[in-house]
Amino acid sequence: MNAEPADQIRLLDVQAFDARLQQLAHKRRSLPEHTEIESLNKDLTQLRDLLVAAQTEDSDTAREQTKAEQDVDQVRQRAARDQQRLDSGAVTSPKDLENLQKEIVSLAKRQGDLEDIVLEVMERRESAQERVAELSERVGSVQGKIDDATARRDAAFGEFDGEAATVTKERALVAASIPADLLKLYDKLREQQGGVGAARLLQRTCQGCRQELAITDVNEIRSAPRDTVVRCENCHRILVRTSESGL
């Protein structure tokens, strides 16, 4: 393949643009905020699961407390009716009177037991509510950290993407002045060779693979016409000759 020396040199400009785009993409992928956000999101998921469990316990104990209080109220009302019957003197039979008194005693004990249950449920509900409050605060704190890290990440994205857009436009302008077949070869090699398709030959060393060329290769390149597109025998990238090539 043949191409004007100036076109070959412009490949180095395109390569520089592509290298910068690679750097920007790497910086974008390597932002510490990515790991930070991922870790915080894991924490947030765990905290939300715990919060849901605490909220469920709060709801369950609320229903349990309501039921227990209703049971106490029923026993209290029944005991009040029995006491009213006893106080009214309507019960005259000694046996019925004894049974009524026993029932009042039994209901008093039952009421005491149920009130203990209410207190126990209230304590559990209070503990659940405290847990809900604590976890809600922690969820809010972690969410705030996520929002902060996301804002920092997005700000960095904006800087990187803005520069990348500028570099892409500049690359397009230079690439448009390079023959299509040469640019196509460069792009193919760049894809195959880890992002570097053209390299400067500097003091007989390929700047793509950093290998010094054999003397026979140097002699071949030295004798090749200036418009001949030469390749590195080691890495097969396009070698661009300049006044500093050592030829």
PDB file of C-alpha atoms in Angstrom:
ATOM      1  CA  MET A   1       0.000   0.000   0.000  1.00  0.00           C
ATOM      2  CA  ASN A   2       1.178   3.488  -0.823  1.00  0.00           C
ATOM      3  CA  ALA A   3       0.276   6.765   0.855  1.00  0.00           C
ATOM      4  CA  GLU A   4       1.813  10.210   0.974  1.00  0.00           C
ATOM      5  CA  PRO A   5       4.241  10.650   3.882  1.00  0.00           C
ATOM      6  CA  ALA A   6       2.112  13.525   5.192  1.00  0.00           C
ATOM      7  CA  ASP A   7      -0.933  11.248   5.266  1.00  0.00           C
ATOM      8  CA  GLN A   8       1.037   8.621   7.152  1.00  0.00           C
ATOM      9  CA  ILE A   9       2.160  11.196   9.703  1.00  0.00           C
ATOM     10  CA  ARG A  10      -1.432  12.309  10.147  1.00  0.00           C
ATOM     11  CA  LEU A  11      -2.144   8.738  11.215  1.00  0.00           C
ATOM     12  CA  LEU A  12      -0.080   9.504  14.304  1.00  0.00           C
ATOM     13  CA  ASP A  13      -2.420  12.401  15.065  1.00  0.00           C
ATOM     14  CA  VAL A  14      -5.410  10.092  14.697  1.00  0.00           C
ATOM     15  CA  GLN A  15      -3.651   7.539  16.899  1.00  0.00           C
ATOM     16  CA  ALA A  16      -3.079  10.212  19.542  1.00  0.00           C
ATOM     17  CA  PHE A  17      -6.774  11.097  19.473  1.00  0.00           C
ATOM     18  CA  ASP A  18      -7.712   7.423  19.786  1.00  0.00           C
ATOM     19  CA  ALA A  19      -5.285   6.958  22.672  1.00  0.00           C
ATOM     20  CA  ARG A  20      -6.867   9.911  24.460  1.00  0.00           C
ATOM     21  CA  LEU A  21     -10.341   8.491  23.877  1.00  0.00           C
ATOM     22  CA  GLN A  22      -9.163   5.180  25.345  1.00  0.00           C
ATOM     23  CA  GLN A  23      -7.764   7.001  28.366  1.00  0.00           C
ATOM     24  CA  LEU A  24     -11.021   8.858  28.898  1.00  0.00           C
ATOM     25  CA  ALA A  25     -13.038   5.646  28.582  1.00  0.00           C
ATOM     26  CA  HIS A  26     -10.722   3.937  31.087  1.00  0.00           C
ATOM     27  CA  LYS A  27     -11.020   6.837  33.521  1.00  0.00           C
ATOM     28  CA  ARG A  28     -14.785   6.731  33.120  1.00  0.00           C
ATOM     29  CA  ARG A  29     -14.861   3.001  33.915  1.00  0.00           C
ATOM     30  CA  SER A  30     -12.355   3.294  36.750  1.00  0.00           C
ATOM     31  CA  LEU A  31     -13.965   6.040  38.795  1.00  0.00           C
ATOM     32  CA  PRO A  32     -13.830   5.117  42.505  1.00  0.00           C
ATOM     33  CA  GLU A  33     -17.458   6.189  42.741  1.00  0.00           C
ATOM     34  CA  HIS A  34     -18.476   3.034  40.832  1.00  0.00           C
ATOM     35  CA  THR A  35     -17.219   0.779  43.628  1.00  0.00           C
ATOM     36  CA  GLU A  36     -18.485   3.163  46.273  1.00  0.00           C
ATOM     37  CA  ILE A  37     -21.996   3.242  44.809  1.00  0.00           C
ATOM     38  CA  GLU A  38     -22.058  -0.535  44.355  1.00  0.00           C
ATOM     39  CA  SER A  39     -21.028  -1.106  47.968  1.00  0.00           C
ATOM     40  CA  LEU A  40     -23.512   1.456  49.269  1.00  0.00           C
ATOM     41  CA  ASN A  41     -26.322  -0.055  47.213  1.00  0.00           C
ATOM     42  CA  LYS A  42     -25.601  -3.449  48.776  1.00  0.00           C
ATOM     43  CA  ASP A  43     -25.751  -1.856  52.219  1.00  0.00           C
ATOM     44  CA  LEU A  44     -28.968  -0.077  51.276  1.00  0.00           C
ATOM     45  CA  THR A  45     -30.585  -3.301  50.094  1.00  0.00           C
ATOM     46  CA  GLN A  46     -29.723  -5.044  53.360  1.00  0.00           C
ATOM     47  CA  LEU A  47     -30.968  -2.122  55.435  1.00  0.00           C
ATOM     48  CA  ARG A  48     -34.220  -1.929  53.495  1.00  0.00           C
ATOM     49  CA  ASP A  49     -34.775  -5.643  54.035  1.00  0.00           C
ATOM     50  CA  LEU A  50     -34.218  -5.155  57.759  1.00  0.00           C
ATOM     51  CA  LEU A  51     -36.513  -2.126  57.726  1.00  0.00           C
ATOM     52  CA  VAL A  52     -39.292  -4.075  56.033  1.00  0.00           C
ATOM     53  CA  ALA A  53     -38.895  -6.825  58.636  1.00  0.00           C
ATOM     54  CA  ALA A  54     -39.070  -4.267  61.458  1.00  0.00           C
ATOM     55  CA  GLN A  55     -42.107  -2.575  59.911  1.00  0.00           C
ATOM     56  CA  THR A  56     -43.775  -5.960  59.553  1.00  0.00           C
ATOM     57  CA  GLU A  57     -43.070  -6.734  63.193  1.00  0.00           C
ATOM     58  CA  ASP A  58     -44.506  -3.344  64.159  1.00  0.00           C
ATOM     59  CA  SER A  59     -47.687  -4.050  62.190  1.00  0.00           C
ATOM     60  CA  ASP A  60     -47.972  -7.571  63.572  1.00  0.00           C
ATOM     61  CA  THR A  61     -47.508  -6.474  67.178  1.00  0.00           C
ATOM     62  CA  ALA A  62     -49.988  -3.627  66.648  1.00  0.00           C
ATOM     63  CA  ARG A  63     -52.634  -6.150  65.642  1.00  0.00           C
ATOM     64  CA  GLU A  64     -51.587  -8.437  68.477  1.00  0.00           C
ATOM     65  CA  GLN A  65     -51.854  -5.562  70.952  1.00  0.00           C
ATOM     66  CA  THR A  66     -55.319  -4.633  69.686  1.00  0.00           C
ATOM     67  CA  LYS A  67     -56.476  -8.229  70.066  1.00  0.00           C
ATOM     68  CA  ALA A  68     -54.982  -8.526  73.558  1.00  0.00           C
ATOM     69  CA  GLU A  69     -56.595  -5.248  74.662  1.00  0.00           C
ATOM     70  CA  GLN A  70     -59.941  -6.438  73.322  1.00  0.00           C
ATOM     71  CA  ASP A  71     -59.565  -9.649  75.325  1.00  0.00           C
ATOM     72  CA  VAL A  72     -58.835  -7.629  78.471  1.00  0.00           C
ATOM     73  CA  ASP A  73     -61.837  -5.413  77.822  1.00  0.00           C
ATOM     74  CA  GLN A  74     -64.140  -8.404  77.372  1.00  0.00           C
ATOM     75  CA  VAL A  75     -62.972  -9.966  80.639  1.00  0.00           C
ATOM     76  CA  ARG A  76     -63.255  -6.618  82.424  1.00  0.00           C
ATOM     77  CA  GLN A  77     -66.807  -6.126  81.186  1.00  0.00           C
ATOM     78  CA  ARG A  78     -67.795  -9.629  82.213  1.00  0.00           C
ATOM     79  CA  ALA A  79     -66.236  -9.152  85.639  1.00  0.00           C
ATOM     80  CA  ALA A  80     -68.071  -5.845  86.011  1.00  0.00           C
ATOM     81  CA  ARG A  81     -71.392  -7.506  85.204  1.00  0.00           C
ATOM     82  CA  ASP A  82     -70.725 -10.277  87.698  1.00  0.00           C
ATOM     83  CA  GLN A  83     -69.744  -7.764  90.357  1.00  0.00           C
ATOM     84  CA  GLN A  84     -72.901  -5.796  89.647  1.00  0.00           C
ATOM     85  CA  ARG A  85     -74.989  -8.961  90.097  1.00  0.00           C
ATOM     86  CA  LEU A  86     -73.186  -9.714  93.307  1.00  0.00           C
ATOM     87  CA  ASP A  87     -73.643  -6.202  94.667  1.00  0.00           C
ATOM     88  CA  SER A  88     -77.309  -6.055  93.667  1.00  0.00           C
ATOM     89  CA  GLY A  89     -78.217  -8.888  95.997  1.00  0.00           C
ATOM     90  CA  ALA A  90     -80.146 -10.583  93.236  1.00  0.00           C
ATOM     91  CA  VAL A  91     -78.246 -13.819  93.812  1.00  0.00           C
ATOM     92  CA  THR A  92     -79.604 -15.413  96.942  1.00  0.00           C
ATOM     93  CA  SER A  93     -78.670 -19.049  96.535  1.00  0.00           C
ATOM     94  CA  PRO A  94     -75.548 -19.824  98.568  1.00  0.00           C
ATOM     95  CA  LYS A  95     -74.282 -22.126  95.841  1.00  0.00           C
ATOM     96  CA  ASP A  96     -74.904 -19.578  93.083  1.00  0.00           C
ATOM     97  CA  LEU A  97     -73.357 -16.906  95.250  1.00  0.00           C
ATOM     98  CA  GLU A  98     -70.255 -19.036  95.788  1.00  0.00           C
ATOM     99  CA  ASN A  99     -69.975 -19.802  92.087  1.00  0.00           C
ATOM    100  CA  LEU A 100     -70.342 -16.116  91.220  1.00  0.00           C
ATOM    101  CA  GLN A 101     -67.635 -15.136  93.683  1.00  0.00           C
ATOM    102  CA  LYS A 102     -65.327 -17.828  92.293  1.00  0.00           C
ATOM    103  CA  GLU A 103     -65.970 -16.575  88.772  1.00  0.00           C
ATOM    104  CA  ILE A 104     -65.146 -13.007  89.808  1.00  0.00           C
ATOM    105  CA  VAL A 105     -61.850 -14.206  91.312  1.00  0.00           C
ATOM    106  CA  SER A 106     -61.114 -16.268  88.206  1.00  0.00           C
ATOM    107  CA  LEU A 107     -61.897 -13.326  85.939  1.00  0.00           C
ATOM    108  CA  ALA A 108     -59.634 -11.077  87.989  1.00  0.00           C
ATOM    109  CA  LYS A 109     -56.785 -13.531  87.545  1.00  0.00           C
ATOM    110  CA  ARG A 110     -57.596 -13.874  83.856  1.00  0.00           C
ATOM    111  CA  GLN A 111     -57.634 -10.098  83.478  1.00  0.00           C
ATOM    112  CA  GLY A 112     -54.264  -9.838  85.194  1.00  0.00           C
ATOM    113  CA  ASP A 113     -52.772 -12.471  82.907  1.00  0.00           C
ATOM    114  CA  LEU A 114     -54.161 -10.727  79.823  1.00  0.00           C
ATOM    115  CA  GLU A 115     -52.879  -7.347  81.000  1.00  0.00           C
ATOM    116  CA  ASP A 116     -49.427  -8.902  81.371  1.00  0.00           C
ATOM    117  CA  ILE A 117     -49.726 -10.098  77.783  1.00  0.00           C
ATOM    118  CA  VAL A 118     -50.698  -6.581  76.679  1.00  0.00           C
ATOM    119  CA  LEU A 119     -47.640  -5.144  78.428  1.00  0.00           C
ATOM    120  CA  GLU A 120     -45.372  -7.758  76.857  1.00  0.00           C
ATOM    121  CA  VAL A 121     -46.787  -7.042  73.397  1.00  0.00           C
ATOM    122  CA  MET A 122     -46.464  -3.292  73.957  1.00  0.00           C
ATOM    123  CA  GLU A 123     -42.800  -3.745  74.873  1.00  0.00           C
ATOM    124  CA  ARG A 124     -42.185  -5.764  71.722  1.00  0.00           C
ATOM    125  CA  ARG A 125     -44.001  -3.186  69.624  1.00  0.00           C
ATOM    126  CA  GLU A 126     -42.036  -0.353  71.198  1.00  0.00           C
ATOM    127  CA  SER A 127     -38.818  -2.216  70.418  1.00  0.00           C
ATOM    128  CA  ALA A 128     -39.977  -2.724  66.823  1.00  0.00           C
ATOM    129  CA  GLN A 129     -40.851   0.959  66.487  1.00  0.00           C
ATOM    130  CA  GLU A 130     -37.434   1.953  67.792  1.00  0.00           C
ATOM    131  CA  ARG A 131     -35.893  -0.419  65.277  1.00  0.00           C
ATOM    132  CA  VAL A 132     -37.986   1.106  62.490  1.00  0.00           C
ATOM    133  CA  ALA A 133     -36.852   4.599  63.484  1.00  0.00           C
ATOM    134  CA  GLU A 134     -33.205   3.551  63.676  1.00  0.00           C
ATOM    135  CA  LEU A 135     -33.259   1.720  60.341  1.00  0.00           C
ATOM    136  CA  SER A 136     -35.166   4.531  58.643  1.00  0.00           C
ATOM    137  CA  GLU A 137     -32.445   6.931  59.726  1.00  0.00           C
ATOM    138  CA  ARG A 138     -29.716   4.592  58.501  1.00  0.00           C
ATOM    139  CA  VAL A 139     -31.499   4.082  55.172  1.00  0.00           C
ATOM    140  CA  GLY A 140     -31.730   7.844  54.769  1.00  0.00           C
ATOM    141  CA  SER A 141     -28.050   8.258  55.618  1.00  0.00           C
ATOM    142  CA  VAL A 142     -26.911   5.609  53.131  1.00  0.00           C
ATOM    143  CA  GLN A 143     -29.235   6.977  50.463  1.00  0.00           C
ATOM    144  CA  GLY A 144     -27.699  10.397  51.026  1.00  0.00           C
ATOM    145  CA  LYS A 145     -24.221   8.945  50.528  1.00  0.00           C
ATOM    146  CA  ILE A 146     -25.390   7.236  47.332  1.00  0.00           C
ATOM    147  CA  ASP A 147     -26.851  10.496  46.055  1.00  0.00           C
ATOM    148  CA  ASP A 148     -23.592  12.297  46.829  1.00  0.00           C
ATOM    149  CA  ALA A 149     -21.443   9.642  45.132  1.00  0.00           C
ATOM    150  CA  THR A 150     -23.800   9.570  42.147  1.00  0.00           C
ATOM    151  CA  ALA A 151     -23.559  13.340  41.801  1.00  0.00           C
ATOM    152  CA  ARG A 152     -19.759  13.150  41.888  1.00  0.00           C
ATOM    153  CA  ARG A 153     -19.771  10.322  39.347  1.00  0.00           C
ATOM    154  CA  ASP A 154     -22.129  12.167  37.020  1.00  0.00           C
ATOM    155  CA  ALA A 155     -20.041  15.334  37.281  1.00  0.00           C
ATOM    156  CA  ALA A 156     -16.952  13.352  36.282  1.00  0.00           C
ATOM    157  CA  PHE A 157     -18.936  11.724  33.470  1.00  0.00           C
ATOM    158  CA  GLY A 158     -19.817  15.179  32.219  1.00  0.00           C
ATOM    159  CA  GLU A 159     -16.170  16.231  32.121  1.00  0.00           C
ATOM    160  CA  PHE A 160     -14.982  13.032  30.444  1.00  0.00           C
ATOM    161  CA  ASP A 161     -17.837  12.927  27.949  1.00  0.00           C
ATOM    162  CA  GLY A 162     -17.388  16.585  27.092  1.00  0.00           C
ATOM    163  CA  GLU A 163     -13.701  16.113  26.355  1.00  0.00           C
ATOM    164  CA  ALA A 164     -14.407  12.883  24.472  1.00  0.00           C
ATOM    165  CA  ALA A 165     -16.897  14.701  22.249  1.00  0.00           C
ATOM    166  CA  THR A 166     -14.300  17.369  21.452  1.00  0.00           C
ATOM    167  CA  VAL A 167     -11.583  14.794  20.745  1.00  0.00           C
ATOM    168  CA  THR A 168     -13.959  12.792  18.539  1.00  0.00           C
ATOM    169  CA  LYS A 169     -14.725  15.860  16.441  1.00  0.00           C
ATOM    170  CA  GLU A 170     -11.029  16.707  16.091  1.00  0.00           C
ATOM    171  CA  ARG A 171     -10.263  13.117  15.140  1.00  0.00           C
ATOM    172  CA  ALA A 172     -12.963  13.153  12.494  1.00  0.00           C
ATOM    173  CA  LEU A 173     -11.490  16.284  10.915  1.00  0.00           C
ATOM    174  CA  VAL A 174      -8.012  14.762  10.665  1.00  0.00           C
ATOM    175  CA  ALA A 175      -9.294  11.326   9.611  1.00  0.00           C
ATOM    176  CA  ALA A 176     -11.255  12.910   6.772  1.00  0.00           C
ATOM    177  CA  SER A 177      -7.974  14.061   5.206  1.00  0.00           C
ATOM    178  CA  ILE A 178      -6.448  10.555   5.205  1.00  0.00           C
ATOM    179  CA  PRO A 179      -6.994   8.179   2.258  1.00  0.00           C
ATOM    180  CA  ALA A 180      -9.824   5.748   2.982  1.00  0.00           C
ATOM    181  CA  ASP A 181      -7.780   2.591   2.364  1.00  0.00           C
ATOM    182  CA  LEU A 182      -5.020   3.722   4.716  1.00  0.00           C
ATOM    183  CA  LEU A 183      -7.504   4.690   7.408  1.00  0.00           C
ATOM    184  CA  LYS A 184      -9.326   1.371   7.004  1.00  0.00           C
ATOM    185  CA  LEU A 185      -6.068  -0.548   7.485  1.00  0.00           C
ATOM    186  CA  TYR A 186      -5.233   1.562  10.515  1.00  0.00           C
ATOM    187  CA  ASP A 187      -8.643   0.980  12.118  1.00  0.00           C
ATOM    188  CA  LYS A 188      -8.388  -2.767  11.474  1.00  0.00           C
ATOM    189  CA  LEU A 189      -4.939  -2.960  13.055  1.00  0.00           C
ATOM    190  CA  ARG A 190      -5.982  -0.761  15.953  1.00  0.00           C
ATOM    191  CA  GLU A 191      -8.813  -3.149  16.740  1.00  0.00           C
ATOM    192  CA  GLN A 192      -6.497  -6.156  16.518  1.00  0.00           C
ATOM    193  CA  GLN A 193      -3.584  -4.614  18.403  1.00  0.00           C
ATOM    194  CA  GLY A 194      -5.156  -3.337  21.586  1.00  0.00           C
ATOM    195  CA  GLY A 195      -5.982   0.139  20.395  1.00  0.00           C
ATOM    196  CA  VAL A 196      -2.713   0.967  18.612  1.00  0.00           C
ATOM    197  CA  GLY A 197      -2.762   0.683  14.825  1.00  0.00           C
ATOM    198  CA  ALA A 198       0.075   3.028  13.897  1.00  0.00           C
ATOM    199  CA  ALA A 199       3.301   3.783  15.689  1.00  0.00           C
ATOM    200  CA  ARG A 200       6.230   6.092  15.189  1.00  0.00           C
ATOM    201  CA  LEU A 201       9.582   4.577  14.218  1.00  0.00           C
ATOM    202  CA  LEU A 202      11.939   6.295  16.627  1.00  0.00           C
ATOM    203  CA  GLN A 203      15.668   5.574  16.560  1.00  0.00           C
ATOM    204  CA  ARG A 204      15.002   2.235  14.841  1.00  0.00           C
ATOM    205  CA  THR A 205      12.547   1.230  17.573  1.00  0.00           C
ATOM    206  CA  CYS A 206       8.851   0.650  16.999  1.00  0.00           C
ATOM    207  CA  GLN A 207       6.958   2.769  19.508  1.00  0.00           C
ATOM    208  CA  GLY A 208       4.046   0.348  19.292  1.00  0.00           C
ATOM    209  CA  CYS A 209       5.734  -2.784  20.637  1.00  0.00           C
ATOM    210  CA  ARG A 210       8.913  -1.041  21.913  1.00  0.00           C
ATOM    211  CA  GLN A 211      11.054  -3.550  20.012  1.00  0.00           C
ATOM    212  CA  GLU A 212      14.183  -2.473  18.164  1.00  0.00           C
ATOM    213  CA  LEU A 213      14.071  -3.526  14.536  1.00  0.00           C
ATOM    214  CA  ALA A 214      16.593  -5.976  13.125  1.00  0.00           C
ATOM    215  CA  ILE A 215      19.216  -4.405  10.904  1.00  0.00           C
ATOM    216  CA  THR A 216      17.815  -6.200   7.863  1.00  0.00           C
ATOM    217  CA  ASP A 217      14.374  -4.698   8.526  1.00  0.00           C
ATOM    218  CA  VAL A 218      15.925  -1.266   9.012  1.00  0.00           C
ATOM    219  CA  ASN A 219      17.729  -1.571   5.678  1.00  0.00           C
ATOM    220  CA  GLU A 220      14.520  -2.600   3.920  1.00  0.00           C
ATOM    221  CA  ILE A 221      12.626   0.335   5.388  1.00  0.00           C
ATOM    222  CA  ARG A 222      15.487   2.712   4.559  1.00  0.00           C
ATOM    223  CA  SER A 223      15.407   1.646   0.931  1.00  0.00           C
ATOM    224  CA  ALA A 224      11.609   1.681   0.642  1.00  0.00           C
ATOM    225  CA  PRO A 225      10.062   4.677  -1.157  1.00  0.00           C
ATOM    226  CA  ARG A 226       8.746   7.351   1.197  1.00  0.00           C
ATOM    227  CA  ASP A 227       5.184   6.741   0.083  1.00  0.00           C
ATOM    228  CA  THR A 228       5.344   3.016   0.875  1.00  0.00           C
ATOM    229  CA  VAL A 229       3.356   2.065   3.949  1.00  0.00           C
ATOM    230  CA  VAL A 230       5.697  -0.111   5.997  1.00  0.00           C
ATOM    231  CA  ARG A 231       4.801  -2.436   8.853  1.00  0.00           C
ATOM    232  CA  CYS A 232       6.636  -3.529  11.981  1.00  0.00           C
ATOM    233  CA  GLU A 233       7.839  -7.110  11.590  1.00  0.00           C
ATOM    234  CA  ASN A 234       7.310  -7.702  15.307  1.00  0.00           C
ATOM    235  CA  CYS A 235       3.802  -6.345  15.956  1.00  0.00           C
ATOM    236  CA  HIS A 236       2.616  -5.722  12.361  1.00  0.00           C
ATOM    237  CA  ARG A 237       1.469  -2.192  13.135  1.00  0.00           C
ATOM    238  CA  ILE A 238       1.917   0.573  10.591  1.00  0.00           C
ATOM    239  CA  LEU A 239       5.327   2.137  11.099  1.00  0.00           C
ATOM    240  CA  VAL A 240       5.426   5.863  10.438  1.00  0.00           C
ATOM    241  CA  ARG A 241       8.803   7.220   9.407  1.00  0.00           C
ATOM    242  CA  THR A 242       9.924  10.660  10.524  1.00  0.00           C
ATOM    243  CA  SER A 243      13.189  12.581  10.673  1.00  0.00           C
ATOM    244  CA  GLU A 244      13.812  10.946  14.062  1.00  0.00           C
ATOM    245  CA  SER A 245      13.496   7.373  12.832  1.00  0.00           C
ATOM    246  CA  GLY A 246      17.243   6.835  12.737  1.00  0.00           C
ATOM    247  CA  LEU A 247      17.276   5.862   9.085  1.00  0.00           C
TER     248      LEU A 247
END
